[in-house]
Amino acid sequence: MRKPAERRWTVMVVPHGSGVSRAVELSQTVVKAVVGISSVLVLLVLVLGSAAIARGVNITRSRALEHENRLLADEIGRMREKLDGLRDTLNKFSQQEEELRLLAGLTPTDPSVQQAGIGGPLGAWPERDSLAASGNAGQQVLAARVDVDAMIRRADLLVKSVSDAYDSLASHQTRFAATPSIMPTKGWLTSAFAAERVHPILHLARPHEGIDVAAPMGAEIEAPAAGVVTDVRWEDGYGNMLTIDHGYGLVTRFAHCSRIFVVRGTRVKRGQKIALVGSTGLATGPHLHYEVWVNGKPVDPLHYVLPDAIVD
């Protein structure tokens, strides 16, 4: 059987101006080959162009990332410097906290408690592994976060400890202010505290629940500590007498006064003038009968006259 003739094309090449025109005859096979080669060349240009563009984008992105990493590294470095400064501040604060606790009568914070406060990170961090595996910058960020968390916990411990010390000091200060520590008047001790004493006027043996301090008539009587006046009255044998409740179970009483300057409910402080020495009641002369009661029992007032008196 005879094959059909291959299709052919004639292309006329006509030059501009003068010249000889030419006829170029092309077979179907040649045309297909030219079209195929042209398609391959176009595709190759597109692929190479895309690769070049992608490479350019990657280079630009890589440079941007490098710049960001440098900025991040610089910022991490500055943050580390600030963390070092904060750590030094916490160390100084810790020393002052220990001194404050000792001053407040508290034991220093146990080292194991301190260690618990500055130990490793607590809780789960979903990003911890990715940070650790992301290179030097990520590891530095992870280390900084560990340090920040540790210092926060340590600061919380110190704040609580200082707060406890402050409360203790405030309590001590209030108690110091309420503790009798001075002789209420200037004079001479004429009769001491005794379980039994012969009364100079009644000539009967009876307890002497305070001390007698001889002083000039009208000498000032001062409150030996802060407190509230709970009683001002005439008492048989004691004459004009006033009572101060200092709290903490401490009560003081002042008898034979010639004049009293406070009334019931008056708040007084240590060293405040409250009365004048007299000889009211059963007395052989002007003097102050001074008593100190602790939890409802009389004690020797001289135990509450300190050589280095607590003053407000």
mmCIF file of C-alpha atoms in Angstrom, residues 21-310:
data_model
loop_
_atom_site.group_PDB
_atom_site.id
_atom_site.type_symbol
_atom_site.label_atom_id
_atom_site.label_comp_id
_atom_site.label_asym_id
_atom_site.label_seq_id
_atom_site.Cartn_x
_atom_site.Cartn_y
_atom_site.Cartn_z
ATOM 1 C CA SER A 21 13.567 36.558 -2.787
ATOM 2 C CA ARG A 22 14.025 32.982 -1.689
ATOM 3 C CA ALA A 23 11.671 30.126 -1.193
ATOM 4 C CA VAL A 24 12.415 27.776 1.712
ATOM 5 C CA GLU A 25 10.603 24.492 1.643
ATOM 6 C CA LEU A 26 9.929 22.898 5.080
ATOM 7 C CA SER A 27 8.663 19.437 5.736
ATOM 8 C CA GLN A 28 6.220 18.557 8.543
ATOM 9 C CA THR A 29 8.975 16.768 10.418
ATOM 10 C CA VAL A 30 11.204 19.849 10.415
ATOM 11 C CA VAL A 31 8.359 22.070 11.572
ATOM 12 C CA LYS A 32 7.591 19.709 14.469
ATOM 13 C CA ALA A 33 11.272 19.594 15.425
ATOM 14 C CA VAL A 34 11.551 23.394 15.408
ATOM 15 C CA VAL A 35 8.369 23.757 17.485
ATOM 16 C CA GLY A 36 9.554 21.105 19.953
ATOM 17 C CA ILE A 37 13.003 22.673 20.334
ATOM 18 C CA SER A 38 11.430 26.114 20.790
ATOM 19 C CA SER A 39 9.077 24.779 23.486
ATOM 20 C CA VAL A 40 11.974 23.145 25.312
ATOM 21 C CA LEU A 41 13.986 26.355 25.150
ATOM 22 C CA VAL A 42 11.057 28.416 26.451
ATOM 23 C CA LEU A 43 10.457 25.925 29.275
ATOM 24 C CA LEU A 44 14.153 25.919 30.146
ATOM 25 C CA VAL A 45 14.196 29.719 30.264
ATOM 26 C CA LEU A 46 11.150 29.710 32.541
ATOM 27 C CA VAL A 47 12.687 27.101 34.905
ATOM 28 C CA LEU A 48 16.046 28.869 35.055
ATOM 29 C CA GLY A 49 14.338 32.198 35.553
ATOM 30 C CA SER A 50 12.186 30.835 38.384
ATOM 31 C CA ALA A 51 15.247 29.272 40.019
ATOM 32 C CA ALA A 52 17.160 32.532 39.750
ATOM 33 C CA ILE A 53 14.263 34.480 41.258
ATOM 34 C CA ALA A 54 13.847 31.937 44.073
ATOM 35 C CA ARG A 55 17.586 32.059 44.760
ATOM 36 C CA GLY A 56 17.470 35.832 44.909
ATOM 37 C CA VAL A 57 14.517 35.740 47.291
ATOM 38 C CA ASN A 58 16.293 33.165 49.482
ATOM 39 C CA ILE A 59 19.439 35.259 49.559
ATOM 40 C CA THR A 60 17.452 38.348 50.521
ATOM 41 C CA ARG A 61 15.548 36.414 53.166
ATOM 42 C CA SER A 62 18.755 34.859 54.503
ATOM 43 C CA ARG A 63 20.359 38.271 54.809
ATOM 44 C CA ALA A 64 17.289 39.602 56.589
ATOM 45 C CA LEU A 65 17.351 36.646 58.985
ATOM 46 C CA GLU A 66 21.051 37.146 59.633
ATOM 47 C CA HIS A 67 20.389 40.807 60.405
ATOM 48 C CA GLU A 68 17.532 39.883 62.744
ATOM 49 C CA ASN A 69 19.710 37.265 64.443
ATOM 50 C CA ARG A 70 22.451 39.821 64.999
ATOM 51 C CA LEU A 71 19.934 42.251 66.497
ATOM 52 C CA LEU A 72 18.501 39.445 68.647
ATOM 53 C CA ALA A 73 21.972 38.412 69.823
ATOM 54 C CA ASP A 74 22.789 42.023 70.733
ATOM 55 C CA GLU A 75 19.494 42.370 72.610
ATOM 56 C CA ILE A 76 20.077 39.091 74.446
ATOM 57 C CA GLY A 77 23.531 40.336 75.426
ATOM 58 C CA ARG A 78 22.084 43.549 76.847
ATOM 59 C CA MET A 79 19.398 41.581 78.673
ATOM 60 C CA ARG A 80 22.038 39.302 80.196
ATOM 61 C CA GLU A 81 23.897 42.357 81.485
ATOM 62 C CA LYS A 82 20.704 43.660 83.095
ATOM 63 C CA LEU A 83 20.020 40.224 84.600
ATOM 64 C CA ASP A 84 23.526 40.182 86.093
ATOM 65 C CA GLY A 85 22.856 43.598 87.646
ATOM 66 C CA LEU A 86 19.505 42.381 88.992
ATOM 67 C CA ARG A 87 21.197 39.284 90.442
ATOM 68 C CA ASP A 88 23.727 41.477 92.270
ATOM 69 C CA THR A 89 20.862 43.585 93.644
ATOM 70 C CA LEU A 90 19.057 40.470 94.875
ATOM 71 C CA ASN A 91 22.254 39.251 96.556
ATOM 72 C CA LYS A 92 22.591 42.546 98.448
ATOM 73 C CA PHE A 93 18.901 42.468 99.306
ATOM 74 C CA SER A 94 19.335 38.909 100.579
ATOM 75 C CA GLN A 95 22.108 40.021 102.947
ATOM 76 C CA GLN A 96 19.959 42.861 104.273
ATOM 77 C CA GLU A 97 17.025 40.461 104.625
ATOM 78 C CA GLU A 98 19.156 38.157 106.808
ATOM 79 C CA GLU A 99 20.261 41.079 109.017
ATOM 80 C CA LEU A 100 16.667 42.302 109.289
ATOM 81 C CA ARG A 101 15.427 38.864 110.350
ATOM 82 C CA LEU A 102 18.094 38.674 113.048
ATOM 83 C CA LEU A 103 17.159 42.163 114.261
ATOM 84 C CA ALA A 104 13.498 41.100 114.358
ATOM 85 C CA GLY A 105 14.359 38.047 116.454
ATOM 86 C CA LEU A 106 13.708 35.591 113.615
ATOM 87 C CA THR A 107 16.012 32.840 112.426
ATOM 88 C CA PRO A 108 17.700 33.393 109.042
ATOM 89 C CA THR A 109 16.019 31.829 106.032
ATOM 90 C CA ASP A 110 17.040 28.201 105.727
ATOM 91 C CA PRO A 111 19.608 27.673 102.924
ATOM 92 C CA SER A 112 17.536 24.801 101.534
ATOM 93 C CA VAL A 113 14.573 27.178 101.195
ATOM 94 C CA GLN A 114 16.815 29.693 99.424
ATOM 95 C CA GLN A 115 18.007 26.938 97.101
ATOM 96 C CA ALA A 116 14.439 25.932 96.340
ATOM 97 C CA GLY A 117 13.748 29.512 95.394
ATOM 98 C CA ILE A 118 16.658 29.814 92.956
ATOM 99 C CA GLY A 119 16.600 26.327 91.467
ATOM 100 C CA GLY A 120 15.749 25.186 87.966
ATOM 101 C CA PRO A 121 12.677 26.058 85.922
ATOM 102 C CA LEU A 122 9.273 24.964 87.062
ATOM 103 C CA GLY A 123 6.401 23.762 84.911
ATOM 104 C CA ALA A 124 6.327 22.626 81.286
ATOM 105 C CA TRP A 125 7.474 24.799 78.419
ATOM 106 C CA PRO A 126 6.163 23.498 75.074
ATOM 107 C CA GLU A 127 8.834 25.514 73.267
ATOM 108 C CA ARG A 128 11.739 24.426 75.485
ATOM 109 C CA ASP A 129 13.034 21.700 73.165
ATOM 110 C CA SER A 130 12.643 23.850 70.061
ATOM 111 C CA LEU A 131 14.542 26.702 71.726
ATOM 112 C CA ALA A 132 17.308 24.361 72.820
ATOM 113 C CA ALA A 133 17.609 22.983 69.269
ATOM 114 C CA SER A 134 17.399 26.318 67.458
ATOM 115 C CA GLY A 135 21.045 27.263 67.778
ATOM 116 C CA ASN A 136 23.019 29.642 69.955
ATOM 117 C CA ALA A 137 20.393 32.399 70.044
ATOM 118 C CA GLY A 138 17.641 30.003 71.080
ATOM 119 C CA GLN A 139 19.811 28.508 73.802
ATOM 120 C CA GLN A 140 20.622 31.974 75.118
ATOM 121 C CA VAL A 141 16.916 32.850 75.193
ATOM 122 C CA LEU A 142 16.213 29.619 77.064
ATOM 123 C CA ALA A 143 18.982 30.338 79.594
ATOM 124 C CA ALA A 144 17.706 33.888 80.105
ATOM 125 C CA ARG A 145 14.189 32.634 80.726
ATOM 126 C CA VAL A 146 15.477 30.138 83.286
ATOM 127 C CA ASP A 147 17.344 32.943 85.077
ATOM 128 C CA VAL A 148 14.354 35.283 85.026
ATOM 129 C CA ASP A 149 12.029 32.617 86.461
ATOM 130 C CA ALA A 150 14.576 31.779 89.173
ATOM 131 C CA MET A 151 15.019 35.418 90.169
ATOM 132 C CA ILE A 152 11.249 35.967 90.277
ATOM 133 C CA ARG A 153 10.871 33.029 92.681
ATOM 134 C CA ARG A 154 13.789 34.257 94.775
ATOM 135 C CA ALA A 155 12.369 37.787 94.900
ATOM 136 C CA ASP A 156 8.985 36.393 96.019
ATOM 137 C CA LEU A 157 10.713 34.510 98.858
ATOM 138 C CA LEU A 158 12.639 37.616 99.932
ATOM 139 C CA VAL A 159 9.526 39.796 99.883
ATOM 140 C CA LYS A 160 7.634 37.325 102.086
ATOM 141 C CA SER A 161 10.596 36.988 104.447
ATOM 142 C CA VAL A 162 11.022 40.763 104.783
ATOM 143 C CA SER A 163 7.275 41.120 105.352
ATOM 144 C CA ASP A 164 7.479 38.582 108.206
ATOM 145 C CA ALA A 165 10.459 40.434 109.685
ATOM 146 C CA TYR A 166 8.620 43.756 109.423
ATOM 147 C CA ASP A 167 5.561 42.335 111.200
ATOM 148 C CA SER A 168 7.799 40.935 113.935
ATOM 149 C CA LEU A 169 9.619 44.254 114.336
ATOM 150 C CA ALA A 170 6.332 46.151 114.476
ATOM 151 C CA SER A 171 5.111 43.788 117.179
ATOM 152 C CA HIS A 172 8.363 44.185 119.124
ATOM 153 C CA GLN A 173 8.245 47.953 118.765
ATOM 154 C CA THR A 174 4.709 48.063 120.136
ATOM 155 C CA ARG A 175 5.696 45.797 123.010
ATOM 156 C CA PHE A 176 8.829 47.839 123.768
ATOM 157 C CA ALA A 177 6.722 51.002 123.885
ATOM 158 C CA ALA A 178 4.328 49.274 126.318
ATOM 159 C CA THR A 179 7.043 47.850 128.602
ATOM 160 C CA PRO A 180 7.696 49.921 131.763
ATOM 161 C CA SER A 181 11.382 50.845 131.814
ATOM 162 C CA ILE A 182 11.863 54.083 133.772
ATOM 163 C CA MET A 183 11.401 55.180 137.373
ATOM 164 C CA PRO A 184 8.184 57.259 137.384
ATOM 165 C CA THR A 185 9.686 59.969 139.620
ATOM 166 C CA LYS A 186 13.067 61.105 140.918
ATOM 167 C CA GLY A 187 13.720 60.306 144.545
ATOM 168 C CA TRP A 188 15.007 57.765 147.035
ATOM 169 C CA LEU A 189 13.841 54.205 147.503
ATOM 170 C CA THR A 190 12.514 54.053 151.055
ATOM 171 C CA SER A 191 10.636 50.768 150.979
ATOM 172 C CA ALA A 192 11.202 47.787 148.706
ATOM 173 C CA PHE A 193 8.805 45.234 147.245
ATOM 174 C CA ALA A 194 8.210 42.525 149.863
ATOM 175 C CA ALA A 195 5.992 39.559 150.507
ATOM 176 C CA GLU A 196 5.475 40.903 154.037
ATOM 177 C CA ARG A 197 6.264 44.242 155.670
ATOM 178 C CA VAL A 198 5.225 46.001 158.870
ATOM 179 C CA HIS A 199 3.126 48.994 157.897
ATOM 180 C CA PRO A 200 4.736 52.195 159.267
ATOM 181 C CA ILE A 201 1.399 53.596 160.455
ATOM 182 C CA LEU A 202 -0.797 50.558 161.119
ATOM 183 C CA HIS A 203 2.120 48.536 162.537
ATOM 184 C CA LEU A 204 0.674 45.411 160.974
ATOM 185 C CA ALA A 205 2.555 42.840 158.924
ATOM 186 C CA ARG A 206 1.164 42.840 155.413
ATOM 187 C CA PRO A 207 2.446 42.380 151.833
ATOM 188 C CA HIS A 208 4.059 45.426 150.211
ATOM 189 C CA GLU A 209 3.079 44.998 146.560
ATOM 190 C CA GLY A 210 5.179 47.862 145.222
ATOM 191 C CA ILE A 211 8.003 50.223 146.077
ATOM 192 C CA ASP A 212 7.981 53.576 147.886
ATOM 193 C CA VAL A 213 9.989 56.434 146.380
ATOM 194 C CA ALA A 214 10.414 59.496 148.623
ATOM 195 C CA ALA A 215 10.287 62.731 146.626
ATOM 196 C CA PRO A 216 9.464 66.397 147.230
ATOM 197 C CA MET A 217 5.815 67.364 147.382
ATOM 198 C CA GLY A 218 4.632 68.194 143.863
ATOM 199 C CA ALA A 219 7.444 66.321 142.074
ATOM 200 C CA GLU A 220 6.364 65.122 138.644
ATOM 201 C CA ILE A 221 5.237 61.526 138.095
ATOM 202 C CA GLU A 222 5.762 60.205 134.568
ATOM 203 C CA ALA A 223 4.191 57.260 132.771
ATOM 204 C CA PRO A 224 6.793 54.470 132.626
ATOM 205 C CA ALA A 225 5.468 53.226 129.250
ATOM 206 C CA ALA A 226 2.692 53.685 126.708
ATOM 207 C CA GLY A 227 -0.759 52.632 127.799
ATOM 208 C CA VAL A 228 -4.356 53.614 128.584
ATOM 209 C CA VAL A 229 -5.528 55.046 131.897
ATOM 210 C CA THR A 230 -8.154 52.614 133.177
ATOM 211 C CA ASP A 231 -8.857 53.972 136.656
ATOM 212 C CA VAL A 232 -8.569 57.290 138.506
ATOM 213 C CA ARG A 233 -10.054 57.285 142.030
ATOM 214 C CA TRP A 234 -9.609 57.659 145.750
ATOM 215 C CA GLU A 235 -8.567 54.370 147.369
ATOM 216 C CA ASP A 236 -8.547 53.875 151.131
ATOM 217 C CA GLY A 237 -4.964 53.810 152.321
ATOM 218 C CA TYR A 238 -3.627 54.736 148.860
ATOM 219 C CA GLY A 239 -5.295 58.142 148.570
ATOM 220 C CA ASN A 240 -5.420 59.544 145.036
ATOM 221 C CA MET A 241 -4.493 56.628 142.774
ATOM 222 C CA LEU A 242 -4.418 56.013 139.046
ATOM 223 C CA THR A 243 -3.993 52.817 137.063
ATOM 224 C CA ILE A 244 -2.524 52.381 133.554
ATOM 225 C CA ASP A 245 -3.063 49.287 131.424
ATOM 226 C CA HIS A 246 -0.079 48.837 129.067
ATOM 227 C CA GLY A 247 -1.363 45.720 127.345
ATOM 228 C CA TYR A 248 0.443 42.383 127.152
ATOM 229 C CA GLY A 249 -0.747 41.712 130.710
ATOM 230 C CA LEU A 250 1.177 44.714 132.151
ATOM 231 C CA VAL A 251 -0.538 47.133 134.567
ATOM 232 C CA THR A 252 1.026 49.911 136.675
ATOM 233 C CA ARG A 253 -0.473 51.724 139.701
ATOM 234 C CA PHE A 254 0.481 55.067 141.271
ATOM 235 C CA ALA A 255 -0.695 56.000 144.764
ATOM 236 C CA HIS A 256 -0.601 58.943 147.267
ATOM 237 C CA CYS A 257 -0.708 61.504 144.414
ATOM 238 C CA SER A 258 -1.387 65.139 145.299
ATOM 239 C CA ARG A 259 -2.780 65.806 141.823
ATOM 240 C CA ILE A 260 -3.671 63.718 138.759
ATOM 241 C CA PHE A 261 -3.583 65.196 135.229
ATOM 242 C CA VAL A 262 -5.201 62.356 133.278
ATOM 243 C CA VAL A 263 -8.653 60.851 133.236
ATOM 244 C CA ARG A 264 -10.007 57.444 132.532
ATOM 245 C CA GLY A 265 -9.519 56.499 128.869
ATOM 246 C CA THR A 266 -6.511 58.812 128.333
ATOM 247 C CA ARG A 267 -3.777 57.324 126.161
ATOM 248 C CA VAL A 268 -0.327 58.102 127.502
ATOM 249 C CA LYS A 269 3.207 57.499 126.314
ATOM 250 C CA ARG A 270 6.443 56.871 128.143
ATOM 251 C CA GLY A 271 7.732 59.991 129.904
ATOM 252 C CA GLN A 272 4.384 61.847 129.820
ATOM 253 C CA LYS A 273 3.511 63.759 133.027
ATOM 254 C CA ILE A 274 0.487 62.062 134.594
ATOM 255 C CA ALA A 275 0.451 63.230 138.237
ATOM 256 C CA LEU A 276 2.315 64.932 141.104
ATOM 257 C CA VAL A 277 3.837 63.352 144.209
ATOM 258 C CA GLY A 278 1.785 63.807 147.395
ATOM 259 C CA SER A 279 0.949 62.204 150.729
ATOM 260 C CA THR A 280 -2.745 61.441 150.374
ATOM 261 C CA GLY A 281 -4.091 58.351 152.092
ATOM 262 C CA LEU A 282 -2.050 56.617 154.782
ATOM 263 C CA ALA A 283 1.403 58.193 154.353
ATOM 264 C CA THR A 284 4.086 59.488 156.696
ATOM 265 C CA GLY A 285 5.296 62.013 154.092
ATOM 266 C CA PRO A 286 5.293 62.828 150.416
ATOM 267 C CA HIS A 287 6.233 59.821 148.346
ATOM 268 C CA LEU A 288 5.097 57.684 145.397
ATOM 269 C CA HIS A 289 3.866 54.173 145.952
ATOM 270 C CA TYR A 290 4.499 52.443 142.603
ATOM 271 C CA GLU A 291 3.239 48.971 141.624
ATOM 272 C CA VAL A 292 3.715 46.762 138.551
ATOM 273 C CA TRP A 293 1.318 43.878 137.908
ATOM 274 C CA VAL A 294 1.942 41.134 135.336
ATOM 275 C CA ASN A 295 -0.961 38.895 134.374
ATOM 276 C CA GLY A 296 -2.847 39.789 137.550
ATOM 277 C CA LYS A 297 0.073 39.303 139.969
ATOM 278 C CA PRO A 298 2.263 41.977 141.588
ATOM 279 C CA VAL A 299 5.978 41.879 140.720
ATOM 280 C CA ASP A 300 8.984 43.887 141.885
ATOM 281 C CA PRO A 301 8.838 47.208 139.961
ATOM 282 C CA LEU A 302 12.634 47.423 140.064
ATOM 283 C CA HIS A 303 12.670 44.607 137.497
ATOM 284 C CA TYR A 304 11.051 47.143 135.152
ATOM 285 C CA VAL A 305 13.497 49.956 135.791
ATOM 286 C CA LEU A 306 16.237 49.429 133.235
ATOM 287 C CA PRO A 307 19.755 50.940 133.469
ATOM 288 C CA ASP A 308 19.549 51.818 129.756
ATOM 289 C CA ALA A 309 15.903 52.788 129.693
ATOM 290 C CA ILE A 310 13.831 52.179 126.573
#
